[in-house]
CSV table of C-alpha atoms and ligand atoms in Angstrom, one decimal:
chain,number,residue,atom,x,y,z
A,601,MET,CA,-33.4,-10.5,-16.5
A,602,LYS,CA,-33.8,-8.8,-19.9
A,603,PHE,CA,-30.8,-8.6,-22.2
A,604,ARG,CA,-29.2,-5.2,-22.4
A,605,LEU,CA,-26.7,-3.9,-24.9
A,606,ASN,CA,-23.4,-3.0,-23.2
A,607,LEU,CA,-22.1,0.3,-24.6
A,608,ALA,CA,-18.7,2.0,-24.5
A,609,VAL,CA,-19.1,5.7,-25.5
A,610,PHE,CA,-16.0,7.5,-26.8
A,611,VAL,CA,-16.0,11.3,-26.4
A,612,SER,CA,-13.6,14.2,-26.8
A,613,GLY,CA,-15.5,17.3,-25.7
A,614,ARG,CA,-18.8,18.7,-24.6
A,615,GLY,CA,-20.7,15.5,-24.3
A,616,SER,CA,-24.2,16.6,-25.3
A,617,ASN,CA,-24.7,13.4,-27.4
A,618,LEU,CA,-23.6,11.3,-24.4
A,619,GLN,CA,-26.1,13.3,-22.3
A,620,ALA,CA,-28.9,12.6,-24.9
A,621,ILE,CA,-28.1,8.8,-24.7
A,622,LEU,CA,-28.2,8.8,-20.9
A,623,ASP,CA,-31.4,10.9,-20.8
A,624,SER,CA,-33.3,8.8,-23.2
A,625,ALA,CA,-36.2,7.1,-21.5
A,626,GLU,CA,-36.6,4.7,-24.4
A,627,LEU,CA,-33.0,3.4,-24.0
A,628,LYS,CA,-33.2,2.8,-20.2
A,629,ASP,CA,-34.1,-0.8,-20.4
A,630,LEU,CA,-32.2,-1.5,-23.6
A,631,ILE,CA,-28.7,-0.4,-22.9
A,632,GLU,CA,-26.1,0.0,-20.1
A,633,VAL,CA,-23.2,2.4,-20.6
A,634,LYS,CA,-20.4,0.5,-19.1
A,635,VAL,CA,-17.6,3.0,-19.7
A,636,VAL,CA,-17.0,6.5,-21.2
A,637,LEU,CA,-13.5,6.9,-22.8
A,638,SER,CA,-11.8,10.0,-23.9
A,639,ASP,CA,-8.4,11.1,-25.2
A,640,LYS,CA,-8.9,14.3,-23.2
A,641,ALA,CA,-8.7,14.0,-19.5
A,642,ASP,CA,-10.5,17.3,-18.8
A,643,CYS,CA,-13.4,17.0,-21.2
A,644,ALA,CA,-16.8,18.1,-20.1
A,645,ALA,CA,-18.3,14.8,-21.1
A,646,PHE,CA,-16.4,13.1,-18.2
A,647,GLN,CA,-18.4,15.2,-15.8
A,648,ILE,CA,-21.6,14.1,-17.4
A,649,ALA,CA,-20.5,10.4,-17.0
A,650,LYS,CA,-19.7,11.0,-13.4
A,651,GLN,CA,-23.1,12.5,-12.7
A,652,PHE,CA,-24.5,9.1,-13.9
A,653,SER,CA,-21.9,7.1,-11.9
A,654,ILE,CA,-20.4,5.7,-15.1
A,655,PRO,CA,-16.7,4.8,-15.0
A,656,THR,CA,-14.5,7.0,-17.1
A,657,ARG,CA,-11.1,6.0,-18.7
A,658,ILE,CA,-8.5,8.1,-20.4
A,659,LEU,CA,-7.1,6.8,-23.6
A,660,GLY,CA,-3.4,7.0,-24.4
A,661,ASP,CA,0.0,5.9,-23.1
A,662,ARG,CA,-0.1,7.8,-19.8
A,663,GLU,CA,-0.4,6.8,-16.2
A,664,GLY,CA,-3.7,5.2,-15.6
A,665,GLY,CA,-4.6,5.5,-19.3
A,666,ILE,CA,-5.6,2.7,-21.7
A,667,GLY,CA,-3.1,2.5,-24.5
A,668,PHE,CA,-4.4,2.0,-28.0
A,669,LYS,CA,-2.7,-1.4,-28.1
A,670,SER,CA,-4.7,-2.7,-25.2
A,671,LEU,CA,-8.0,-1.1,-26.1
A,672,ALA,CA,-9.5,-4.1,-28.0
A,673,SER,CA,-8.9,-6.4,-25.1
A,674,PHE,CA,-10.1,-3.9,-22.5
A,675,LEU,CA,-13.4,-3.6,-24.5
A,676,SER,CA,-13.8,-7.3,-24.9
A,677,GLU,CA,-13.2,-7.9,-21.2
A,678,LEU,CA,-16.0,-5.5,-20.4
A,679,LYS,CA,-18.2,-7.5,-22.8
A,680,ILE,CA,-18.9,-4.4,-24.9
A,681,ASP,CA,-21.5,-5.0,-27.6
A,682,LEU,CA,-21.6,-1.6,-29.2
A,683,ILE,CA,-19.1,1.2,-29.3
A,684,VAL,CA,-20.6,4.7,-29.8
A,685,LEU,CA,-18.3,7.5,-31.0
A,686,ALA,CA,-20.1,10.6,-29.8
A,687,GLY,CA,-17.8,13.5,-30.7
A,688,PHE,CA,-14.6,11.4,-30.6
A,689,LEU,CA,-11.9,13.0,-32.7
A,690,LYS,CA,-9.2,10.3,-33.0
A,691,LEU,CA,-9.1,7.4,-35.5
A,692,ILE,CA,-10.1,4.1,-33.9
A,693,PRO,CA,-7.2,1.5,-34.1
A,694,VAL,CA,-7.5,-1.0,-36.9
A,695,ASP,CA,-7.5,-4.0,-34.5
A,696,VAL,CA,-10.5,-2.6,-32.7
A,697,ILE,CA,-12.3,-2.0,-36.0
A,698,LYS,CA,-11.6,-5.7,-36.9
A,699,ASN,CA,-12.8,-7.0,-33.5
A,700,PHE,CA,-15.9,-4.9,-33.5
A,701,ARG,CA,-16.8,-4.9,-37.2
A,702,ASN,CA,-20.3,-3.4,-37.6
A,703,ARG,CA,-20.5,-2.8,-33.9
A,704,ILE,CA,-19.0,0.7,-33.9
A,705,ILE,CA,-21.1,3.7,-34.8
A,706,ASN,CA,-20.3,7.4,-35.2
A,707,ILE,CA,-22.4,10.5,-35.4
A,708,HIS,CA,-21.3,13.1,-37.9
A,709,PRO,CA,-23.0,16.6,-38.1
A,710,ALA,CA,-23.5,16.7,-41.8
A,711,LEU,CA,-25.1,14.6,-44.6
A,712,LEU,CA,-22.4,12.1,-45.6
A,713,PRO,CA,-20.8,11.3,-47.9
A,714,SER,CA,-20.4,15.1,-48.3
A,715,PHE,CA,-18.6,17.2,-45.8
A,716,GLY,CA,-16.7,14.3,-44.1
A,717,GLY,CA,-13.2,13.0,-43.8
A,718,LYS,CA,-10.0,14.0,-41.9
A,719,GLY,CA,-10.2,17.5,-40.4
A,720,MET,CA,-14.0,17.7,-40.9
A,721,TYR,CA,-15.2,18.0,-37.3
A,722,GLY,CA,-17.1,20.5,-35.2
A,723,MET,CA,-17.4,24.0,-36.7
A,724,HIS,CA,-15.1,23.0,-39.6
A,725,VAL,CA,-18.0,21.0,-40.9
A,726,HIS,CA,-20.7,23.6,-40.5
A,727,LYS,CA,-18.5,26.3,-42.0
A,728,ALA,CA,-17.9,24.2,-45.1
A,729,VAL,CA,-21.6,23.5,-45.4
A,730,PHE,CA,-22.3,27.3,-45.0
A,731,ASP,CA,-19.6,28.3,-47.5
A,732,SER,CA,-21.0,25.8,-50.0
A,733,SER,CA,-24.4,27.5,-49.9
A,734,ALA,CA,-25.9,24.0,-49.4
A,735,LYS,CA,-29.6,24.2,-48.8
A,736,VAL,CA,-29.8,21.1,-46.6
A,737,SER,CA,-27.8,19.6,-43.9
A,738,GLY,CA,-28.3,17.3,-40.9
A,739,PRO,CA,-26.7,14.5,-38.9
A,740,SER,CA,-25.6,11.1,-40.2
A,741,VAL,CA,-25.1,8.0,-38.1
A,742,HIS,CA,-22.8,5.5,-39.7
A,743,PHE,CA,-20.8,2.4,-39.1
A,744,VAL,CA,-17.1,3.0,-38.5
A,745,ASP,CA,-14.5,1.5,-40.8
A,746,GLU,CA,-10.8,2.1,-41.2
A,747,THR,CA,-11.0,5.7,-42.4
A,748,PHE,CA,-12.8,8.9,-41.2
A,749,ASP,CA,-16.5,9.0,-42.1
A,750,THR,CA,-16.6,6.4,-44.9
A,751,GLY,CA,-18.5,3.6,-43.3
A,752,LYS,CA,-22.0,2.6,-44.4
A,753,ILE,CA,-24.7,5.1,-43.4
A,754,ILE,CA,-27.4,3.8,-41.0
A,755,ALA,CA,-29.6,6.9,-40.6
A,756,GLN,CA,-29.7,10.6,-41.6
A,757,LYS,CA,-32.0,13.5,-41.0
A,758,CYS,CA,-32.2,16.1,-43.7
A,759,ILE,CA,-33.1,19.6,-42.6
A,760,ASP,CA,-33.8,22.8,-44.6
A,761,ILE,CA,-31.0,25.3,-44.0
A,762,SER,CA,-31.8,27.6,-46.9
A,763,GLY,CA,-32.4,30.6,-44.7
A,764,VAL,CA,-29.5,30.4,-42.3
A,765,LYS,CA,-27.3,33.3,-41.6
A,766,SER,CA,-24.2,31.6,-40.0
A,767,PRO,CA,-22.4,28.3,-39.5
A,768,GLU,CA,-23.3,28.6,-35.8
A,769,GLU,CA,-27.0,28.6,-36.8
A,770,ILE,CA,-26.5,25.4,-38.8
A,771,ALA,CA,-24.6,23.8,-35.9
A,772,ALA,CA,-27.4,24.6,-33.4
A,773,ARG,CA,-30.1,23.3,-35.7
A,774,VAL,CA,-28.2,20.1,-36.6
A,775,LEU,CA,-27.4,19.4,-32.9
A,776,VAL,CA,-31.1,19.3,-32.0
A,777,GLU,CA,-31.5,16.5,-34.6
A,778,GLU,CA,-28.3,14.7,-33.5
A,779,HIS,CA,-29.8,14.3,-30.0
A,780,LYS,CA,-32.8,12.5,-31.5
A,781,ILE,CA,-31.2,10.4,-34.2
A,782,LEU,CA,-28.3,8.9,-32.1
A,783,PRO,CA,-30.6,7.4,-29.4
A,784,PHE,CA,-33.0,6.3,-32.2
A,785,VAL,CA,-30.2,4.3,-34.0
A,786,ILE,CA,-29.0,2.8,-30.7
A,787,LYS,CA,-32.5,1.7,-29.9
A,788,LYS,CA,-32.9,0.1,-33.3
A,789,ILE,CA,-29.6,-1.8,-32.9
A,790,ALA,CA,-30.5,-2.9,-29.4
A,791,GLU,CA,-33.8,-4.2,-30.8
A,792,GLY,CA,-32.0,-6.1,-33.6
A,793,LYS,CA,-33.6,-3.9,-36.2
A,794,VAL,CA,-30.6,-2.7,-38.1
A,795,GLU,CA,-29.8,-5.2,-40.9
A,796,ILE,CA,-26.9,-5.3,-43.3
A,797,SER,CA,-27.5,-7.2,-46.5
A,798,ASN,CA,-25.9,-7.0,-49.9
A,799,GLY,CA,-23.7,-4.2,-48.7
A,800,ARG,CA,-26.6,-2.0,-47.7
A,801,VAL,CA,-27.8,-1.0,-44.3
A,802,GLU,CA,-31.5,-1.0,-43.6
A,803,ILE,CA,-33.6,-0.2,-40.5
A,804,ILE,CA,-36.4,-2.7,-40.4
B,1294,GRF,C1,-21.3,16.6,-32.6
B,1294,GRF,O1,-21.6,17.6,-33.4
B,1294,GRF,C2,-21.1,15.3,-33.3
B,1294,GRF,O2,-21.9,15.2,-34.5
B,1294,GRF,C3,-19.6,15.4,-33.7
B,1294,GRF,O3,-19.0,16.0,-32.7
B,1294,GRF,C4,-19.9,16.8,-31.9
B,1294,GRF,C5,-19.9,16.3,-30.5
B,1294,GRF,O4,-20.7,17.1,-29.7
B,1294,GRF,N1,-19.1,14.1,-34.1
B,1294,GRF,P1,-21.0,16.6,-28.2
B,1294,GRF,O5,-19.6,16.4,-27.5
B,1294,GRF,O6,-21.8,15.4,-28.3
B,1294,GRF,O7,-21.8,17.8,-27.6
């Protein structure tokens, strides 16, 4: 049997990036999504997971939930190789970061290190990009460290937004690229083609 990367995908909302991962023909033989976790019990992303018969778990200290204190051991028991934050809004606990160093990635809908950090999510990001009159934007996929959006960048896609008329237009155009770049990065990681040396991340 071929080795597959075991994924845990963390979500908080719509789940279109989760859908892109699950729909990716290129990832089919490379990954297995073992569990989808969310801090929001009623998120649309859970419905997507259910359509693919993937177990879902709620995060937090509530009945049936996984508390943040037991998250690291839960993920280790499932033999998770890679954690993918696909629209997850909470900070990952420090012990999980330590246990999964360079094995947690996040997708951010702007070109980091600009337009990131606490409170910069969803339309807040695209509004800030629009208000700045920036002429380019695009998704960034990065490793996750102890603070929001500061980990090393793995891949980015720069798109021309010089003619846009609204933050919503930026969001729509960036989202198209998100759905390509996230499966691309996961594929490269699964193939062992993401290297970290001398503090820099390279796709080989
Ligand atoms: C995406 O724009 C992603 O970049 C950001 O949150 C959004 C999630 O969208 N981190 P979805 O839930 O994947 O549709």
